[in-house]
Amino acid sequence: MKQDLQFNKNEDAMKLLISQLSFKLDRIYKGGGDKKVAKQHAKGKLTARERISYLVDDEEEIFEVGAFAGEGMYEEHGGCPAGGVIVVLAKVKGRSCVIVANDATVKAGAWFPITGKKNLRAQEIAIENRLPIIYLVDSAGVYLPMQDEIFPDKEHFGRMFRNNAVMSSMGIIQISAIMGSCVAGGAYLPIMSDEALIVEGTGSIFLAGPYLVKAAIGESVDKETLGGAVTQSDISGVTDYKMPDDKTCLDTIKDLVDKIGAPELAGFSRIKAKSPSRSPDDITGIMPELRTKPYRVEDVLDCIVDADSLTYYKKDYGKTILTAYARIDGWAVGIVANSREVVKSAKGEMQFGGVIYSDSADKASRFIMNCNQKKIPIVFIHDVTGFMVGTKSEHGGIIKDGAKMVSAVSNSTVPKFTIIAGNSYGAGNYAMCGKAYDPRLIVAWPTAKVAVMGGAQAAKVLAQIHVSSLKSKGEEVSEKDQAELIKKIEERYENQTTPYYAASRLWVDAIIDPRHTRKIISQGIEAANHAPVKKFNVGVIQT
């Protein structure tokens, strides 16, 4: 009865977090607001989300990347919902594709710094998985008040066109539809794609618009004559297809995708799927309301993997990391998950849950190499506070063992998928395949925390440093002042560790309902199966 009560309390807390997630997403989905949407419709244009919905085979199978991009980052500029561009992974005519659609209801689709980062992430997903990418262009170009943060650097606006060229050389199909403005440097994107479509009356493409042409050379010309559909299709031949309206344009894209040849598959193992032994709904009751409380990660896995498919690797060694082979929706996977239980090692030593010890790092490194040897995708499930510290760990070589795990993750060539379920702190984030280690997809649950260390620990460390600094200057600090300082630092730190803070900066691709984890992993592996796997090479650190 006690367990049922705690389960119900956990469930209530998680469902509240999921409800808050849905509320935030509904607001983001409105883009620039109802008035801006009405203006789009008045011009005979669909919105970015309407275009995507019409283009894909099944709206329910869309995985959106970066919905929270830019959240809370540009308030002084009026905000930038979803970074002003919608990016999804979805099927078009049965083919997994990446779709990038400028949202003209948000600052006319202008590029903020986060817009550039999000576009580059979309191209990265297409490149890693060898997926066709479809650009639905409707953008005013760089957001000029912030041009210095989006224009000149390596990971800025120009990198996208460089990627166009690289993707073309790799044989990755790129299709662009000019469904609104396409101006200045942005004009290179559709024309560096394999094929370009343009919509009559609303689509236009030119290096300089009428106002700039007038200012530069004194010529007066209207937008349609300068770069409208007739000009760029019939006269210049810049675009390949002239379309009467949005829907015809999108139908033509479907036809083009439908005729793309079959991809060379990686050949990941898949059999007929079985339902998990526990309902995915149970995850909401398993995950504790308080992040400091332990739980059995095995119970979480029972809600995600196919029934009777788990084979644990070195089960009783390095117990603070769980490693296992399993199947998810029929796909073979390797799982590396942090255990949150306090355990006793074979040597009789107590080990804290969520902490990586030398034996756990060693086990995980070996398991990762095995998965590469067998060509099995790896799923990482985070709830980690970092590596064990202290004299005993340092004398035992924790740095070397941690380096081995980081090296194994870094050199791994099979697709990696990362789920941040709880804590993801410090070097634990790195070793468990955080964003810096090229996961094909990385998602967070509403319970996630991403930071160098926990808020309470960070606040105490920073407060100690501050107090020591004051004392070195001969100043005394009362206990009350220290407590207030710790509280202030902790509040700031807690805000910076939320999954929304991480998602707004694209440290994660999405915040998801935990009950959808199985579906998203399956969708990710299906996409990854389009790209052959490179040979795995072990670095010197592994020796």
XYZ file of C-alpha atoms in Angstrom:
543
model
C 0.000 0.000 0.000
C 2.877 2.310 0.839
C 4.446 1.592 -2.528
C 1.140 2.279 -4.325
C 0.776 5.594 -2.513
C 4.292 6.676 -3.512
C 3.665 5.515 -7.086
C 0.526 7.667 -7.203
C 2.351 10.684 -5.779
C 5.101 10.275 -8.369
C 2.514 9.879 -11.108
C 0.692 13.069 -10.093
C 3.945 15.039 -10.043
C 5.073 13.736 -13.442
C 1.685 14.326 -15.074
C 1.755 17.909 -13.806
C 5.144 18.367 -15.485
C 3.798 16.815 -18.700
C 0.782 19.139 -18.577
C 3.102 22.136 -18.200
C 5.112 20.880 -21.176
C 1.973 20.627 -23.321
C 0.864 24.119 -22.292
C 4.232 25.612 -23.269
C 4.241 23.771 -26.608
C 0.703 24.945 -27.465
C 1.856 28.534 -26.995
C 4.938 27.992 -29.177
C 2.869 26.354 -31.922
C 1.008 29.659 -32.404
C 4.191 31.200 -33.766
C 3.835 34.948 -34.213
C 0.185 34.873 -33.148
C -3.282 34.761 -34.690
C -2.989 38.112 -36.487
C 0.210 37.082 -38.261
C -1.368 33.760 -39.223
C -4.387 35.595 -40.646
C -2.063 37.760 -42.759
C -0.437 34.629 -44.169
C -3.810 33.186 -45.088
C -4.931 36.486 -46.644
C -1.997 36.212 -49.054
C -3.088 32.698 -50.019
C -0.215 31.157 -48.075
C -0.225 28.281 -45.621
C 1.734 28.702 -42.404
C 4.946 26.757 -41.856
C 3.212 24.183 -39.658
C 0.307 23.840 -42.096
C 2.761 23.230 -44.928
C 4.502 20.494 -42.969
C 1.194 18.874 -41.977
C 0.112 18.768 -45.624
C 3.458 17.412 -46.814
C 4.021 14.504 -44.414
C 2.359 11.105 -44.540
C 1.180 11.100 -40.921
C 1.096 14.071 -38.546
C 1.149 11.691 -35.573
C 4.582 10.387 -36.632
C 6.304 13.787 -36.679
C 9.326 14.256 -34.412
C 9.947 17.975 -33.998
C 13.489 19.178 -33.350
C 14.038 22.367 -31.374
C 10.479 23.459 -30.602
C 11.849 25.347 -27.585
C 14.739 26.941 -29.502
C 15.123 30.571 -28.479
C 12.630 30.277 -25.612
C 13.153 33.286 -23.339
C 16.306 34.365 -25.173
C 15.196 37.366 -27.246
C 12.509 39.062 -25.191
C 13.953 42.527 -25.876
C 13.418 41.837 -29.595
C 9.843 40.615 -29.154
C 10.675 36.928 -28.826
C 11.394 34.237 -31.388
C 9.059 31.228 -30.959
C 10.730 27.988 -32.095
C 13.632 30.082 -33.378
C 11.507 31.246 -36.304
C 11.952 27.950 -38.157
C 10.215 24.578 -37.834
C 12.383 21.454 -38.146
C 10.898 17.954 -38.163
C 11.876 14.386 -38.867
C 8.963 12.702 -40.664
C 8.030 10.486 -43.592
C 7.089 11.796 -47.018
C 5.806 9.127 -49.389
C 7.155 6.485 -47.017
C 10.663 8.004 -46.993
C 12.225 9.408 -43.807
C 13.067 13.061 -44.453
C 14.215 16.163 -42.610
C 11.929 19.140 -43.261
C 12.965 22.747 -42.569
C 10.223 25.391 -42.839
C 10.737 29.101 -42.147
C 7.936 30.543 -40.009
C 7.055 33.867 -41.650
C 4.731 34.733 -38.748
C 7.858 35.247 -36.598
C 9.704 38.410 -37.701
C 8.950 37.537 -41.353
C 11.015 34.382 -40.955
C 14.188 36.345 -40.224
C 17.266 34.532 -38.926
C 18.183 35.052 -35.281
C 21.404 33.478 -33.962
C 19.456 30.468 -32.671
C 17.774 30.139 -36.089
C 21.152 29.525 -37.642
C 22.082 26.975 -34.998
C 18.784 25.171 -35.506
C 19.153 25.083 -39.293
C 22.635 23.639 -38.914
C 21.295 20.976 -36.536
C 18.716 20.022 -39.172
C 21.446 19.627 -41.774
C 23.567 17.649 -39.296
C 20.714 15.175 -38.800
C 20.321 14.823 -42.575
C 24.071 14.326 -43.076
C 24.568 11.787 -40.268
C 21.578 9.709 -41.349
C 21.862 10.306 -45.123
C 18.282 11.558 -45.261
C 16.710 13.742 -47.959
C 16.162 17.286 -46.694
C 13.321 19.532 -47.804
C 13.514 23.307 -47.318
C 10.274 25.300 -47.350
C 11.711 28.804 -47.733
C 9.852 31.894 -46.553
C 12.369 34.222 -44.933
C 13.373 37.861 -44.874
C 16.996 36.839 -44.296
C 19.316 37.762 -41.423
C 17.739 39.651 -38.500
C 19.769 42.820 -38.997
C 19.782 44.105 -35.368
C 21.755 40.960 -34.463
C 23.726 40.505 -37.683
C 27.057 40.344 -35.862
C 25.880 37.206 -34.029
C 24.627 35.338 -37.102
C 26.673 36.430 -40.120
C 30.457 35.928 -40.020
C 31.492 32.970 -37.870
C 32.039 29.308 -38.706
C 28.756 28.106 -37.209
C 26.724 31.055 -38.538
C 24.513 31.742 -41.580
C 27.125 30.991 -44.261
C 27.815 27.511 -42.908
C 24.415 26.422 -44.195
C 25.401 27.043 -47.821
C 28.712 25.311 -47.282
C 26.695 22.343 -46.024
C 24.499 22.526 -49.139
C 27.578 21.918 -51.254
C 28.957 19.172 -49.006
C 25.617 17.359 -48.891
C 25.346 17.515 -52.658
C 28.782 15.904 -52.993
C 27.619 13.160 -50.597
C 24.567 12.409 -52.710
C 22.104 13.604 -50.069
C 18.968 14.822 -51.842
C 17.996 18.459 -51.208
C 14.718 19.906 -52.461
C 13.768 23.551 -51.921
C 10.466 25.314 -52.330
C 10.450 29.134 -52.466
C 7.062 29.835 -50.901
C 7.663 33.428 -49.817
C 10.629 35.764 -49.571
C 14.104 34.442 -50.300
C 16.559 37.298 -50.291
C 20.265 38.182 -50.212
C 22.633 35.391 -49.122
C 19.635 33.214 -48.314
C 18.985 32.948 -52.046
C 21.874 30.525 -52.336
C 20.157 27.851 -50.234
C 17.423 26.815 -52.696
C 19.625 27.207 -55.737
C 22.386 25.081 -54.197
C 19.765 22.382 -53.635
C 19.234 19.672 -56.247
C 15.879 21.060 -57.339
C 14.006 24.282 -56.619
C 10.317 25.109 -56.864
C 8.734 28.571 -56.642
C 5.128 29.605 -55.965
C 3.587 32.239 -58.238
C 2.440 35.457 -56.621
C 4.040 34.808 -53.237
C 7.492 33.353 -53.923
C 10.385 35.615 -54.849
C 14.157 35.168 -54.918
C 16.886 37.724 -55.540
C 20.252 38.777 -54.167
C 18.962 42.301 -53.520
C 15.364 43.462 -53.170
C 13.782 46.478 -54.889
C 14.797 48.936 -52.161
C 18.440 47.874 -52.183
C 18.558 47.852 -55.986
C 17.229 51.419 -55.994
C 19.781 52.485 -53.415
C 22.689 50.673 -55.079
C 22.215 51.415 -58.777
C 19.212 53.750 -58.974
C 16.992 51.242 -60.777
C 13.284 51.182 -59.929
C 11.763 47.720 -60.202
C 8.948 45.793 -58.534
C 9.451 42.520 -56.689
C 7.779 40.282 -59.271
C 9.753 41.679 -62.191
C 12.988 41.479 -60.240
C 12.686 37.951 -58.924
C 9.168 36.543 -59.016
C 8.151 33.102 -60.235
C 7.875 34.026 -63.917
C 11.228 35.837 -63.911
C 13.164 33.091 -62.154
C 11.515 30.164 -63.968
C 10.804 31.402 -67.501
C 13.500 34.045 -67.990
C 16.500 33.254 -65.794
C 15.919 29.516 -65.423
C 17.120 29.775 -61.835
C 14.230 27.653 -60.486
C 13.047 24.345 -61.922
C 9.308 24.317 -61.244
C 6.728 27.126 -61.287
C 3.783 26.343 -59.013
C 0.381 28.092 -58.887
C -0.120 27.733 -55.090
C 1.245 26.195 -51.899
C -0.632 22.902 -52.094
C 0.369 22.218 -55.698
C 3.953 22.979 -54.729
C 3.829 20.535 -51.816
C 2.144 17.875 -53.974
C 4.985 18.213 -56.475
C 7.541 17.759 -53.707
C 5.751 14.545 -52.727
C 6.041 13.334 -56.315
C 9.755 14.158 -56.418
C 10.436 12.310 -53.154
C 8.359 9.355 -54.319
C 10.799 8.756 -57.188
C 14.041 8.835 -55.197
C 15.934 5.541 -55.416
C 16.212 3.167 -52.455
C 18.933 4.019 -49.929
C 21.875 1.818 -48.957
C 20.799 0.620 -45.509
C 23.062 0.055 -42.527
C 21.361 -3.250 -41.820
C 20.570 -2.932 -38.119
C 18.831 -6.003 -36.715
C 15.055 -5.791 -36.479
C 12.438 -8.439 -35.817
C 8.733 -8.304 -35.127
C 8.150 -6.015 -32.163
C 6.675 -7.043 -28.827
C 4.929 -4.713 -26.418
C 6.914 -3.898 -23.250
C 6.281 -6.073 -20.198
C 4.996 -2.943 -18.406
C 2.895 -0.136 -19.799
C 4.858 2.988 -20.843
C 2.362 4.875 -18.649
C 4.045 3.318 -15.590
C 7.118 5.501 -16.147
C 5.168 8.402 -14.656
C 4.818 6.538 -11.352
C 8.294 5.005 -11.280
C 10.256 8.253 -11.584
C 10.385 9.784 -8.088
C 8.861 13.151 -7.350
C 12.057 14.155 -5.565
C 15.179 13.831 -7.693
C 17.255 12.757 -4.691
C 15.239 9.582 -4.145
C 16.418 6.238 -5.564
C 14.463 4.068 -8.022
C 15.118 0.960 -10.076
C 16.140 1.880 -13.620
C 15.272 -1.728 -14.538
C 11.623 -0.806 -13.920
C 11.948 2.079 -16.361
C 13.457 -0.215 -18.993
C 10.560 -2.653 -18.595
C 8.310 0.182 -19.820
C 10.450 0.903 -22.895
C 11.988 -2.304 -24.273
C 10.244 -5.250 -25.907
C 9.127 -7.894 -23.423
C 11.639 -10.666 -22.674
C 14.383 -8.981 -24.725
C 16.749 -7.787 -21.972
C 20.137 -9.494 -21.617
C 22.230 -7.829 -18.911
C 25.973 -7.489 -19.480
C 28.216 -7.848 -16.376
C 25.133 -7.450 -14.226
C 26.867 -7.731 -10.844
C 29.981 -5.735 -11.750
C 30.100 -1.925 -11.822
C 26.533 -1.763 -10.563
C 26.073 2.026 -10.759
C 25.868 1.714 -14.549
C 23.506 -0.806 -16.080
C 24.497 -2.260 -19.473
C 22.219 -4.547 -21.445
C 21.241 -5.735 -24.902
C 17.553 -5.435 -25.730
C 15.060 -4.659 -28.468
C 12.972 -1.535 -28.813
C 10.058 -1.831 -31.251
C 11.893 -4.792 -32.732
C 15.220 -2.954 -33.194
C 18.312 -4.424 -31.492
C 19.882 -1.906 -29.100
C 22.556 -1.673 -26.465
C 21.538 0.233 -23.346
C 23.834 2.189 -21.027
C 21.845 3.557 -18.084
C 22.753 5.060 -14.744
C 21.469 3.153 -11.731
C 20.027 5.337 -8.967
C 20.116 2.657 -6.279
C 22.700 2.557 -3.494
C 24.531 -0.738 -4.021
C 27.282 -2.846 -2.485
C 30.187 -3.739 -4.765
C 31.719 -7.210 -4.939
C 34.455 -5.847 -2.649
C 31.840 -4.997 -0.041
C 32.049 -1.241 -0.583
C 28.900 0.898 -0.666
C 28.439 2.830 -3.909
C 26.068 5.760 -4.411
C 23.437 5.594 -7.138
C 23.881 7.994 -10.032
C 27.659 8.176 -9.541
C 30.124 6.615 -11.991
C 32.854 4.563 -10.270
C 35.964 3.060 -11.888
C 34.389 -0.392 -12.277
C 31.234 1.090 -13.821
C 33.259 3.143 -16.315
C 35.331 0.095 -17.236
C 32.217 -2.015 -17.804
C 30.503 0.661 -19.895
C 33.620 1.161 -22.058
C 33.818 -2.526 -22.859
C 30.102 -2.731 -23.578
C 30.217 0.250 -25.951
C 33.060 -1.393 -27.873
C 31.059 -4.636 -28.071
C 28.054 -2.793 -29.525
C 30.309 -1.277 -32.184
C 31.770 -4.683 -32.956
C 28.259 -6.098 -33.439
C 26.813 -3.025 -35.228
C 24.177 -2.376 -32.560
C 22.845 1.173 -31.927
C 23.304 2.414 -28.358
C 20.751 4.126 -26.098
C 22.099 6.172 -23.184
C 19.740 6.974 -20.302
C 21.046 9.719 -18.022
C 20.550 10.125 -14.326
C 24.109 10.881 -13.313
C 25.695 13.284 -10.861
C 29.218 12.675 -12.178
C 32.257 10.530 -11.425
C 33.194 9.518 -7.884
C 35.629 11.921 -6.216
C 37.920 11.734 -3.207
C 41.314 10.297 -2.283
C 40.332 6.659 -2.699
C 38.924 7.205 -6.189
C 41.881 9.304 -7.315
C 44.332 6.679 -6.045
C 42.311 4.061 -7.894
C 42.702 5.880 -11.214
C 39.176 7.250 -11.690
C 40.431 9.824 -14.213
C 41.957 7.112 -16.419
C 38.856 4.920 -16.224
C 36.620 7.895 -16.978
C 38.837 8.829 -19.913
C 38.417 5.309 -21.299
C 34.644 5.659 -21.220
C 34.718 9.113 -22.804
C 37.056 7.756 -25.485
C 34.776 4.804 -26.221
C 31.784 7.130 -26.578
C 33.774 9.564 -28.742
C 35.030 6.914 -31.160
C 31.787 4.963 -31.337
C 30.491 4.842 -34.909
C 27.145 3.113 -34.392
C 24.197 5.506 -33.924
C 23.819 6.814 -30.386
C 20.572 8.046 -28.829
C 20.510 9.951 -25.569
C 17.644 10.237 -23.088
C 18.177 12.665 -20.207
C 15.715 11.279 -17.679
C 17.069 12.926 -14.542
C 20.374 14.514 -13.598
C 23.073 15.025 -16.205
C 25.962 16.677 -14.402
C 29.577 17.414 -15.215
C 31.756 14.785 -16.843
C 28.895 12.333 -16.350
C 27.103 14.185 -19.160
C 30.125 13.658 -21.397
C 30.673 9.987 -20.605
C 26.959 9.260 -21.117
C 26.967 10.802 -24.615
C 25.829 14.369 -24.033
C 25.291 16.756 -26.948
C 29.037 17.201 -27.536
C 29.388 13.500 -28.389
C 27.192 13.401 -31.494
C 24.055 11.522 -30.489
C 21.806 11.118 -33.520
C 18.978 12.406 -31.307
C 19.139 13.748 -27.762
C 15.930 14.336 -25.812
C 15.058 15.253 -22.236
C 12.194 14.338 -19.963
C 10.534 17.149 -17.979
C 12.457 15.794 -14.955
C 15.862 16.466 -16.547
C 18.602 18.635 -15.053
C 21.693 19.605 -17.085
C 24.636 21.377 -15.448
C 28.253 21.122 -14.330
C 26.936 20.095 -10.889
C 23.744 20.251 -8.832
C 22.404 23.642 -7.777
C 22.928 23.105 -4.052
C 26.524 21.946 -4.495
C 27.329 24.726 -6.961
C 25.849 27.370 -4.666
C 27.953 26.175 -1.722
C 31.146 26.078 -3.800
C 30.580 29.544 -5.263
C 29.609 30.934 -1.875
C 32.773 29.499 -0.287
C 34.894 31.110 -2.980
C 33.131 34.453 -2.535
C 33.406 34.370 1.261
C 37.089 33.385 1.100
C 37.713 36.298 -1.236
C 36.051 38.754 1.154
C 37.916 37.362 4.156
C 41.227 37.715 2.334
C 40.409 41.427 2.099
C 39.777 41.585 5.842
C 35.972 41.609 5.563
C 33.773 39.468 7.801
C 30.676 37.699 6.454
C 27.874 36.698 8.835
C 26.140 33.332 8.636
C 22.947 35.138 7.603
C 24.729 36.829 4.697
C 26.247 33.510 3.663
C 22.824 31.843 3.721
C 21.302 34.629 1.606
C 24.185 34.411 -0.860
C 23.782 30.628 -1.160
C 20.038 30.995 -1.731
C 20.528 33.644 -4.438
C 23.130 31.579 -6.287
C 21.049 28.417 -5.984
C 17.945 30.087 -7.453
C 19.913 31.359 -10.441
C 21.605 28.007 -10.903
C 18.339 26.062 -10.646
C 16.854 28.155 -13.470
C 19.860 27.390 -15.647
C 19.587 23.630 -15.075
C 15.971 23.186 -16.246
C 15.263 21.172 -19.392
C 13.682 24.305 -20.910
C 16.898 26.270 -20.505
C 18.760 23.426 -22.217
C 16.178 23.070 -24.997
C 16.093 26.812 -25.730
C 19.819 26.618 -26.520
C 19.501 23.328 -28.447
C 21.573 21.368 -25.923
C 18.773 18.845 -26.415
C 16.663 18.322 -29.529
C 13.363 18.125 -27.671
C 11.634 17.786 -24.322
C 9.348 14.791 -24.568
C 6.592 13.036 -22.696
C 8.482 10.069 -21.130
C 5.727 7.738 -22.321
C 6.774 8.469 -25.933
C 10.415 7.452 -25.411
C 10.082 4.027 -27.054
C 8.446 5.493 -30.159
C 11.071 8.221 -30.577
C 14.005 5.809 -30.213
C 12.453 3.538 -32.835
C 11.923 6.458 -35.199
C 15.517 7.554 -34.675
C 16.956 4.120 -35.415
C 14.820 3.807 -38.530
C 16.265 7.112 -39.763
C 19.809 6.093 -38.781
C 19.438 2.835 -40.721
C 19.740 4.909 -43.928
C 23.453 5.578 -43.289
C 26.156 2.892 -43.520
C 28.225 2.511 -40.334
C 31.914 3.364 -40.441
C 34.566 1.041 -39.017
C 35.154 1.463 -35.278
C 38.749 2.259 -34.355
C 39.965 2.109 -30.760
C 42.135 5.022 -29.647
C 45.276 4.769 -27.546
C 43.369 5.693 -24.364
C 41.441 2.432 -24.580
C 44.613 0.398 -24.365
